[in-house]
Coordinates of C-alpha atoms in Angstrom, one line a residue:
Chain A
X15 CA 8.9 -31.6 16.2
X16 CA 5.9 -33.0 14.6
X17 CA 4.4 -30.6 11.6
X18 CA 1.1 -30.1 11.2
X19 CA -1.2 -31.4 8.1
X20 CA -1.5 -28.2 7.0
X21 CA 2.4 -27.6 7.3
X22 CA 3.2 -30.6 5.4
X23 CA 1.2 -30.1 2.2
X24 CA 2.6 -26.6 1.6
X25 CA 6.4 -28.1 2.5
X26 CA 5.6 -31.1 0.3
X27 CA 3.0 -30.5 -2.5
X28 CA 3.7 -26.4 -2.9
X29 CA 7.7 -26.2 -2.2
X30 CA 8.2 -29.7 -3.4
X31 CA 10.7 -30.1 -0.5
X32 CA 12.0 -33.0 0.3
X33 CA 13.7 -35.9 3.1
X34 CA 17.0 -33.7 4.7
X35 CA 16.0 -30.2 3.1
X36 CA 16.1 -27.4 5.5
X37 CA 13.6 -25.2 6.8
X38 CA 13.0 -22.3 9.2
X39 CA 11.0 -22.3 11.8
X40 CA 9.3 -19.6 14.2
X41 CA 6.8 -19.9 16.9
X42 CA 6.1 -16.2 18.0
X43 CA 8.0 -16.5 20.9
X44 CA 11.4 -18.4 20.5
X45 CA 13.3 -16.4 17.8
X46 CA 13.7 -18.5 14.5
X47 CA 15.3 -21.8 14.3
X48 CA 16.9 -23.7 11.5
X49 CA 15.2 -27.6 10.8
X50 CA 15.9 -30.3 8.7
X51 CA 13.2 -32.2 7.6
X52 CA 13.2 -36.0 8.7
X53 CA 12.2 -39.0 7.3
X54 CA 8.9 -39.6 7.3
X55 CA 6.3 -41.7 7.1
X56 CA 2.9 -41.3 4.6
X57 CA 1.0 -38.7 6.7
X58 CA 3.4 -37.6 9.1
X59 CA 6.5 -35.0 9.0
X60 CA 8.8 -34.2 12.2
X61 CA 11.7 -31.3 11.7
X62 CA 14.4 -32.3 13.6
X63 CA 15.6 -28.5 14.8
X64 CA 19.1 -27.5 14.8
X65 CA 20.1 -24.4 15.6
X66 CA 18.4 -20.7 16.6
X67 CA 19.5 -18.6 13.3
X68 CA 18.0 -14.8 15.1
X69 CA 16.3 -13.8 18.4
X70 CA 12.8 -13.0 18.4
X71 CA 12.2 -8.9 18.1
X72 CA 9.7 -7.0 20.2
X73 CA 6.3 -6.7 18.6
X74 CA 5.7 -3.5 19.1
X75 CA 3.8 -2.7 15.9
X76 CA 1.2 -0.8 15.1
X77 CA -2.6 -1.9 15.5
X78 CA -4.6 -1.6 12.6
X79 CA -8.6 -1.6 12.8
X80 CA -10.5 -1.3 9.6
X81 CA -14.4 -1.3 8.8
X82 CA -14.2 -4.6 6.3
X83 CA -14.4 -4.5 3.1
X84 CA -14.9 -6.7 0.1
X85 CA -13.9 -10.7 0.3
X86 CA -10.6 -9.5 -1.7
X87 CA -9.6 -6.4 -0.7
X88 CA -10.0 -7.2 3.4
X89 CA -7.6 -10.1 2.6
X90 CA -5.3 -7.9 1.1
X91 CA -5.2 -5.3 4.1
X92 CA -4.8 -8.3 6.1
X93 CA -1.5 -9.5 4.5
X94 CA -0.1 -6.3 3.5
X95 CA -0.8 -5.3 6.7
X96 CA 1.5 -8.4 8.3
X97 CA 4.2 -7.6 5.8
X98 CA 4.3 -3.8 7.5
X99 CA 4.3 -5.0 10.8
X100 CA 1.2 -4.3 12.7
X101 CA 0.9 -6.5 16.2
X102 CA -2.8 -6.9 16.3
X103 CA -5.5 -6.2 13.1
X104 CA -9.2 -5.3 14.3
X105 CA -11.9 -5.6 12.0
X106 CA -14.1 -3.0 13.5
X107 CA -18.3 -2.8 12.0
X108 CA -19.1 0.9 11.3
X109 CA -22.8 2.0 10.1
X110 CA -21.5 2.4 7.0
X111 CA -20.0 -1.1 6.8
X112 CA -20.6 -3.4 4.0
X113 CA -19.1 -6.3 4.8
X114 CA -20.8 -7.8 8.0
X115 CA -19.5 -11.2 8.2
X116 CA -16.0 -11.4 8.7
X117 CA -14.0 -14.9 8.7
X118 CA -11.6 -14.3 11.6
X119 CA -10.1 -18.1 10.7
X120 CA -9.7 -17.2 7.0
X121 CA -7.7 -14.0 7.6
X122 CA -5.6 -15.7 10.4
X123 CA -4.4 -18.1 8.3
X124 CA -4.3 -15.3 5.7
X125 CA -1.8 -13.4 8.1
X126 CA 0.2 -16.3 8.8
X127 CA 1.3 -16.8 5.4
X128 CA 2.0 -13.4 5.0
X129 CA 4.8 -13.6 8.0
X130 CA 6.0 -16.9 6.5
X131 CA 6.3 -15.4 3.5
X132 CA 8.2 -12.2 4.6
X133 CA 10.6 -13.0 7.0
X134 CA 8.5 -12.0 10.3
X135 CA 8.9 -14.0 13.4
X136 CA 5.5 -13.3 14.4
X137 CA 2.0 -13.4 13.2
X138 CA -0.6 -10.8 14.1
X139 CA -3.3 -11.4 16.0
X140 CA -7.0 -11.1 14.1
X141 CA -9.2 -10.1 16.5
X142 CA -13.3 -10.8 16.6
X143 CA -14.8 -7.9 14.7
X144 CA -16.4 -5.4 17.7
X145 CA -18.7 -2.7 16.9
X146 CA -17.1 0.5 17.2
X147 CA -18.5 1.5 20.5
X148 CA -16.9 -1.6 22.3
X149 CA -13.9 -1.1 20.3
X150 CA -13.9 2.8 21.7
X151 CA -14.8 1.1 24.8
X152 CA -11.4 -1.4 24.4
X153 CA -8.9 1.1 23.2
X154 CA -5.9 1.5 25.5
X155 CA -6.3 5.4 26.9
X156 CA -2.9 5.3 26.4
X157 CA -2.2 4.1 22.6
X158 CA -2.6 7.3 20.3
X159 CA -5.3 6.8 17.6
X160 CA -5.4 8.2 14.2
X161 CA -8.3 8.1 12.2
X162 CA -8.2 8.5 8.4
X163 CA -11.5 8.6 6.5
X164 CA -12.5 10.5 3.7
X165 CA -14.6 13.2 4.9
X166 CA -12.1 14.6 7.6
X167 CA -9.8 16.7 4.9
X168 CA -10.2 20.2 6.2
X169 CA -10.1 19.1 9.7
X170 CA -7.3 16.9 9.8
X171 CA -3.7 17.0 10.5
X172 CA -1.3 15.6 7.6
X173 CA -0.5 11.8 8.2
X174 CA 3.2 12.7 8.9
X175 CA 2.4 15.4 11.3
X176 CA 0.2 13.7 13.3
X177 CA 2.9 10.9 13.6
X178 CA 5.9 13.4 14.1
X179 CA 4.8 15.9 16.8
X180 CA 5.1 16.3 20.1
X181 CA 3.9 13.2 21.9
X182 CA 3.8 11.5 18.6
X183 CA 2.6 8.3 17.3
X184 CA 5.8 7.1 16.3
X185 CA 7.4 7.4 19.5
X186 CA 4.8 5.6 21.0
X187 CA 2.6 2.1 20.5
X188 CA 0.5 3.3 17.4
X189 CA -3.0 2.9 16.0
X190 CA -5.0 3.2 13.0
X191 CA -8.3 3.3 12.4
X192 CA -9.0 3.3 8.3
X193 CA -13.5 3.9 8.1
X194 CA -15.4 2.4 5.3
X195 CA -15.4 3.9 1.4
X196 CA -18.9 5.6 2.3
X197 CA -16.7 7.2 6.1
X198 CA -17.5 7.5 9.7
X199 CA -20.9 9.1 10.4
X200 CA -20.6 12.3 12.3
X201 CA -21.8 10.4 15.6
X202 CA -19.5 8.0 15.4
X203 CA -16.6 10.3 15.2
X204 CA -18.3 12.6 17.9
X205 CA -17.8 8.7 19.4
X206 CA -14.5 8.5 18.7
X207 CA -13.5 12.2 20.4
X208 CA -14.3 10.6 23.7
X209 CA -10.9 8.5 23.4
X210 CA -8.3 11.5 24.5
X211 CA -5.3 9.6 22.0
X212 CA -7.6 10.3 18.9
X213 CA -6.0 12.2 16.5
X214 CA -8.2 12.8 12.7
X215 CA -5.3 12.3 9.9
X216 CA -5.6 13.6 5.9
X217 CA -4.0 11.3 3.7
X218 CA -3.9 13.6 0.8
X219 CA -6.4 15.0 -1.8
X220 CA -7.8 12.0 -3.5
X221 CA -9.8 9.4 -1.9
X222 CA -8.3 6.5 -1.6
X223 CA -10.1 3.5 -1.1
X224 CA -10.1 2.1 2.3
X225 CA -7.3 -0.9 1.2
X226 CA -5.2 1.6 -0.1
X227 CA -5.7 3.8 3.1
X228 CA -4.7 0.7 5.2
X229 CA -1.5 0.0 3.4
X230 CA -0.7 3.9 3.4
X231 CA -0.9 4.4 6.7
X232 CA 1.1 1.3 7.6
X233 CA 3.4 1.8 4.9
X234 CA 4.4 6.0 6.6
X235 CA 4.7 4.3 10.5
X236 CA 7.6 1.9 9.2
X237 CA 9.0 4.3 6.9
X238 CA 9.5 6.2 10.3
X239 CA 10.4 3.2 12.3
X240 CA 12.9 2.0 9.9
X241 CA 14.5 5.4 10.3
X242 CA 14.2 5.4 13.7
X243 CA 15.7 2.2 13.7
X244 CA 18.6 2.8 11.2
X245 CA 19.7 5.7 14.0
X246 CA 19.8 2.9 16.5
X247 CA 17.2 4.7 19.2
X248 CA 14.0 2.9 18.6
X249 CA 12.2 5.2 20.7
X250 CA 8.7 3.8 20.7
X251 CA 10.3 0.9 22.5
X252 CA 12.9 2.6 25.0
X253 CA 10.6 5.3 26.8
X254 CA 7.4 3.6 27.4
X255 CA 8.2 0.0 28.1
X256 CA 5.0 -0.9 30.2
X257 CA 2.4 1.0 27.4
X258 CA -0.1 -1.8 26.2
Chain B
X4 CA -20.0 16.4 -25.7
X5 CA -20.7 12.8 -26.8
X6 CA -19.7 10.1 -24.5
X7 CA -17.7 6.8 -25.8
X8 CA -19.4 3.4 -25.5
X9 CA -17.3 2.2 -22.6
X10 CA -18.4 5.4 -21.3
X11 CA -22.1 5.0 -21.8
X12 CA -22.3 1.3 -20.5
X13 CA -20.7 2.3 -17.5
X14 CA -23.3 5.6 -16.6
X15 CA -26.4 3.4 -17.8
X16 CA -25.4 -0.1 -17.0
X17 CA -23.0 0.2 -13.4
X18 CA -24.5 3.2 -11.9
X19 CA -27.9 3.4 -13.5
X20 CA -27.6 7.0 -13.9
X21 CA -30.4 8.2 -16.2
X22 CA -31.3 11.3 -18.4
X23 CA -30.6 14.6 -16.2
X24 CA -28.5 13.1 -13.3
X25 CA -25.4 15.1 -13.1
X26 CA -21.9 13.6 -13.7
X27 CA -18.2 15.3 -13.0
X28 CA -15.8 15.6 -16.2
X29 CA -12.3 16.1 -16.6
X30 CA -9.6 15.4 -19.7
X31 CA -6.0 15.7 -18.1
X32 CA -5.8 19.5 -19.0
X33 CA -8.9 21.8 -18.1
X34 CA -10.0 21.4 -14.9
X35 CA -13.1 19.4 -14.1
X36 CA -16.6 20.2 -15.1
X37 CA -19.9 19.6 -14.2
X38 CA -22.3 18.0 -16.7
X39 CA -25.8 16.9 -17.1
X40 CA -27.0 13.5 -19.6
X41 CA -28.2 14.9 -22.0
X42 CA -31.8 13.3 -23.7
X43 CA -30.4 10.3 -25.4
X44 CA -31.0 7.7 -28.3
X45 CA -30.6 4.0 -28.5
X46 CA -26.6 3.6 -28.6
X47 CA -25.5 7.5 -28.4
X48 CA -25.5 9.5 -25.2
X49 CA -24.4 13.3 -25.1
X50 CA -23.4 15.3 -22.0
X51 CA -24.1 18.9 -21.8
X52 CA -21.1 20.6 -20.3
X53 CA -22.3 23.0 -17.6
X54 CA -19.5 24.5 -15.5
X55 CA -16.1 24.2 -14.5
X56 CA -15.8 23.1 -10.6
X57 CA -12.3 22.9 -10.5
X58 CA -9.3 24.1 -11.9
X59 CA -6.6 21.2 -13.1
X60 CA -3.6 20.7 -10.8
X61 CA -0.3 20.4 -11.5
X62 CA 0.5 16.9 -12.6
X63 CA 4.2 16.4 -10.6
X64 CA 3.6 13.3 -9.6
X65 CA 6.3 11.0 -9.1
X66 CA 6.9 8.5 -12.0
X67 CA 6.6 4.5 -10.9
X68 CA 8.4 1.9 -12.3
X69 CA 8.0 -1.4 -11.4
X70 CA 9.1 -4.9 -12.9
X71 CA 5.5 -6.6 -13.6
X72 CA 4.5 -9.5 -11.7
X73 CA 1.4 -11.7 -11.8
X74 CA -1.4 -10.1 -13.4
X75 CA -4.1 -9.3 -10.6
X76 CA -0.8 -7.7 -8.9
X77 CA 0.6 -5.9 -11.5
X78 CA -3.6 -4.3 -12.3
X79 CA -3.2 -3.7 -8.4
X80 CA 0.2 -1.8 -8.6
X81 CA -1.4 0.3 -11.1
X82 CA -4.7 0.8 -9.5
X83 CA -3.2 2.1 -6.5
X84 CA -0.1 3.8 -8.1
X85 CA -2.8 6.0 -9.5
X86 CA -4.5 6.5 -6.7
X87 CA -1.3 7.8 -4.7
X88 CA -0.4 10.4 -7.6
X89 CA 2.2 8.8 -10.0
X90 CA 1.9 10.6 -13.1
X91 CA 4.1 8.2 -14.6
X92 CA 3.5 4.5 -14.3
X93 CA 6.4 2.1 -16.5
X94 CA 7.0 -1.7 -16.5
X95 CA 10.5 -2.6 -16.6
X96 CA 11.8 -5.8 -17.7
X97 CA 14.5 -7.5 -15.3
X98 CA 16.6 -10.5 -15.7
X99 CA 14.4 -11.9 -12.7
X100 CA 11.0 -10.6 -14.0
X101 CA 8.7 -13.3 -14.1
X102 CA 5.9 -11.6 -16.5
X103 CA 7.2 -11.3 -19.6
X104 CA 4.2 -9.8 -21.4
X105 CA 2.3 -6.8 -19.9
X106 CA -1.1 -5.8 -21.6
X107 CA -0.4 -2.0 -21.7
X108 CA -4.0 -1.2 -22.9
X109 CA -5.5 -3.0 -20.6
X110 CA -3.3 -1.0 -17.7
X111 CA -3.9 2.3 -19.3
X112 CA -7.9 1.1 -18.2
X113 CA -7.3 0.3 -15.0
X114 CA -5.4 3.3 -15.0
X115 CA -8.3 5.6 -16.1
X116 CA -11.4 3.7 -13.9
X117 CA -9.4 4.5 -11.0
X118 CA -8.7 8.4 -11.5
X119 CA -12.3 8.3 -12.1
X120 CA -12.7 7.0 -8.5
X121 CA -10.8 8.9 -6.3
X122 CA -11.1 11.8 -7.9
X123 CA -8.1 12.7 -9.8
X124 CA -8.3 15.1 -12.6
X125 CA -5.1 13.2 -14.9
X126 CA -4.7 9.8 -15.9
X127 CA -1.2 8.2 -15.3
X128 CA 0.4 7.2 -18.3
X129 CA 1.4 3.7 -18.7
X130 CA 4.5 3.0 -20.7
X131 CA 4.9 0.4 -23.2
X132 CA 7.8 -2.0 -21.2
X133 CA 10.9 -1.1 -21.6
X134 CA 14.0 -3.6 -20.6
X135 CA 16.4 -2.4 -17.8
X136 CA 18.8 -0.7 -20.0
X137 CA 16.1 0.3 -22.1
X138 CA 14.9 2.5 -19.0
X139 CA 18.3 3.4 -17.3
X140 CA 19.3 5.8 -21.0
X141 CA 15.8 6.7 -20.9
X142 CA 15.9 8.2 -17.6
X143 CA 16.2 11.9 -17.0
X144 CA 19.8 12.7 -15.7
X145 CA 17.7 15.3 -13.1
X146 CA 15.3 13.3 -11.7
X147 CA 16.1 11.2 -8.9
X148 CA 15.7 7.9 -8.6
X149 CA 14.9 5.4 -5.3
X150 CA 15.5 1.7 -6.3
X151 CA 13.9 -0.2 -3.7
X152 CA 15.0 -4.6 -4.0
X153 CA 14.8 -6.9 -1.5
X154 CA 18.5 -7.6 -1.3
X155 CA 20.0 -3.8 -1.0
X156 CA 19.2 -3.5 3.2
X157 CA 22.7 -3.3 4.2
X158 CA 23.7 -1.0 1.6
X159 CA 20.4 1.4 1.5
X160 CA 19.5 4.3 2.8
X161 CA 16.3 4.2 5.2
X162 CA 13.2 5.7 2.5
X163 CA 12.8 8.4 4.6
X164 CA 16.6 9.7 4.2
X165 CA 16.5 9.6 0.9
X166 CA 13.3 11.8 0.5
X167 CA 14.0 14.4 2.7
X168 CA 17.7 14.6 2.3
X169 CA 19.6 17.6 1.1
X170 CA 18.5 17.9 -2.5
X171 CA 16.6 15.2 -1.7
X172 CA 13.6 13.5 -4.0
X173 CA 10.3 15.1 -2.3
X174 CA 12.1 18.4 -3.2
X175 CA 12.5 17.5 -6.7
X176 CA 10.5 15.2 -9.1
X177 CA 10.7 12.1 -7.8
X178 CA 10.6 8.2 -9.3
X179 CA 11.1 5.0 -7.7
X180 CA 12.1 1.8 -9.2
X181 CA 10.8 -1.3 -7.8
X182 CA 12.7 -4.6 -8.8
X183 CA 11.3 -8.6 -9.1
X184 CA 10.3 -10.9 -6.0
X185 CA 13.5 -12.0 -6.9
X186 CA 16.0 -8.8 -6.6
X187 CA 18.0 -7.3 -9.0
X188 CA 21.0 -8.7 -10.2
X189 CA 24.1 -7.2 -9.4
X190 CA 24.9 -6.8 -13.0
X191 CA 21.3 -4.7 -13.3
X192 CA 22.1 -2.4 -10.1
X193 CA 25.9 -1.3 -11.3
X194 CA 23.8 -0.7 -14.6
X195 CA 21.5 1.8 -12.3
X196 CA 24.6 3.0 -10.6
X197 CA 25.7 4.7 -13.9
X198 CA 22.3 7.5 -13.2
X199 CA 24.1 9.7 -10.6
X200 CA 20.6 10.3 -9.4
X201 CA 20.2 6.7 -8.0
X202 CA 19.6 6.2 -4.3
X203 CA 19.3 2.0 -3.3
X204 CA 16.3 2.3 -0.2
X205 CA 15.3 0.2 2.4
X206 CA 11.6 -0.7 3.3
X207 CA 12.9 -2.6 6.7
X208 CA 14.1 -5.8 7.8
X209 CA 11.5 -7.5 6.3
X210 CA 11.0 -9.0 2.7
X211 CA 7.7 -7.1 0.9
X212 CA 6.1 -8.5 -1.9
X213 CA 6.3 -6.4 -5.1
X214 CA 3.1 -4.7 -5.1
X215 CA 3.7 -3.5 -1.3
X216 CA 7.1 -2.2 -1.9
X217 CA 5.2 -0.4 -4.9
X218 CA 2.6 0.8 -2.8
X219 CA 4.6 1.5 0.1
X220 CA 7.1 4.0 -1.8
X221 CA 4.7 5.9 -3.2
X222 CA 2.1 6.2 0.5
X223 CA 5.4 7.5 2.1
X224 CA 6.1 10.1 -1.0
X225 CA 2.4 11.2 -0.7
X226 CA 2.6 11.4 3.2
X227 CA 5.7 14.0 2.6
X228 CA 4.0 15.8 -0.2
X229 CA 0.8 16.5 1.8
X230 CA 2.9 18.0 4.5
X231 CA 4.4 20.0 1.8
X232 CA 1.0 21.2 0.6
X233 CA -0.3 21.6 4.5
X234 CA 2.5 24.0 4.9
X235 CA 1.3 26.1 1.7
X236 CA 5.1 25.3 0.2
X237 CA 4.9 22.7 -2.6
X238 CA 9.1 23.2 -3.2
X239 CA 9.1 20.2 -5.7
X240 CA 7.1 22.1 -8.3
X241 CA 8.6 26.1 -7.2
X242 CA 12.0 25.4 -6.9
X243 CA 12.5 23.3 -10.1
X244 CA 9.9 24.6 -12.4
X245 CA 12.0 23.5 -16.0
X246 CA 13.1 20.0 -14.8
X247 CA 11.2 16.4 -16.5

């Protein structure tokens, strides 16, 4: 297998690997694979693979959307956000938005080094940002929603609630949806109510910035998973196999 | 009241407030208060204290610590540690640390700016770094203790267990140890092992960088203390009202 240009200065220059050392290797798709890297030539670099070293895992994690945020602090929900496990990441423009450009190539490549990094066998997809009436519009009915944003204290349902009821997140595909520092307007959550799997979440008495929010809510689904996991029925996977 | 320099700069300079705006005050003890700038010289700026708007909450936050890494990590464990409710934030020097000097001070800033942001009435105190042992005789015998390291998944206890166990840490105060990049050693974890209260958790099957295990640990403690409050029962502060 050939390596790309990228792939070789980060094997070569960063880890300072060299001729015969070996590598893993994942693809998404195929489980991950044990290399060896071969001779090679000034610009080029195969990996002569071996052996599969563990089979690929569903990747049924969570979907994160986020209204972006600072240059730093969107690459940072980005990656922590990969380490956590979340399938697909949607960068979603709110009113209150700051950020309106959004480099989709930059945080994919952000995301992929994050799964490199952490053991994942998969990288999440970074979708095009959408507005947030096409993404109401491209929400699976079916995918349960919860919104965390600052204003919603008195209205919403604890985190761990909302993922722990009947019917819960956790037993299902999940989503968040983490609005901007300055929160939804009240028309855009009047917009959000017309999605049936919405549920508005507290995540405590403080405001936490919108990064922060990200990671928290990420961080609570795989603290459940994992625990889920550990007593060997992962649920969320069993009972609704065809759920997008 | 007079205001500090640091103080002033950032009222005038960052957010242009000017003579007769109102600001929000608090000092860790009494609450927080409403004030207005007072009329104000060259250098010196007054506040006069109108009101109280709040009364101070109980500071029984869990207590953080963490073995520093890089610097714009270690400011971002800190920044978010307060903003998820540790009321204790200490480095902890590992065999595997790779930050060997940690600017307390400038920690203890970070600290403060973001209390002032999300709207917390304390300030976490940051600890001057203590090595492991240092912090293992140190540690009080009744608070328990989750150590979260990369390498403890087949012996650990899913984060979730561990908090809402019998006698378990969200009932109690709580503190959470997060080791290097590079794990503890096993010399450093039988040194944990001789606090009774030590329970080795797992954040799932894959490898999190320092700052999200950091951040991650303390979303999920939050997310369990906010159902507590929801539910008008706060047990970790009723049931154990002498403990550290």
């Amino acid at each position: 297998m050939e390596l790309e240009p990228g792939q070789v200065h980060y094997l070569l220059r960063v880890m300072r690997l060299s001729q015969g050392e070996r590598i893993r290797l994942f693809n998404g798709c195929d489980g991950e694979w044990q290399g060896r890297l071969a001779p090679h030539g000034r610009a080029k670099v195969a990996v002569e693979v071996e052996r599969r070293t563990r089979a690929q895992d569903a990747d049924d994690g969570p979907w994160l959307a986020f209204a972006p945020v600072k240059k730093s602090a969107t690459d940072f929900i980005v990656e922590k956000a990969t380490e956590l496990g979340a399938a697909r990441i949607l960068p979603v423009l709110t009113e209150r938005t700051i950020a309106q450009r959004v480099n989709v190539e930059r945080l994919q490549a952000t995301a992929t080094e994050a799964a490199e990094q952490c053991g994942r066998l998969s990288v999440p997809e970074v979708a095009a940002p959408l507005t947030l009436p096409s993404f109401v519009a491209m929400w699976p009915a079916q995918r349960p929603l919860c919104v965390a944003h600052p204003q919603a204290r008195d209205a919403a349902l604890p985190l761990l609630d909302a993922l722990t009821g009947p019917a819960s997140a956790s037993a299902l595909p999940a989503g968040f949806l983490v609005g901007p520092e300055g929160g939804l307007t009240s028309v855009e959550l009047d917009g959000l109510a017309a999605l049936r799997c919405v549920k508005v979440v507290s995540l405590g008495t403080r405001t936490l910035r919108a990064e922060t929010a990200a990671v928290a809510v990420l961080a609570v689904w795989q603290a459940l998973n994992e625990r889920s996991c550990a007593a060997a029925t992962p649920p969320h996977f069993k009972d609704n196999p065809g759920q997008a």
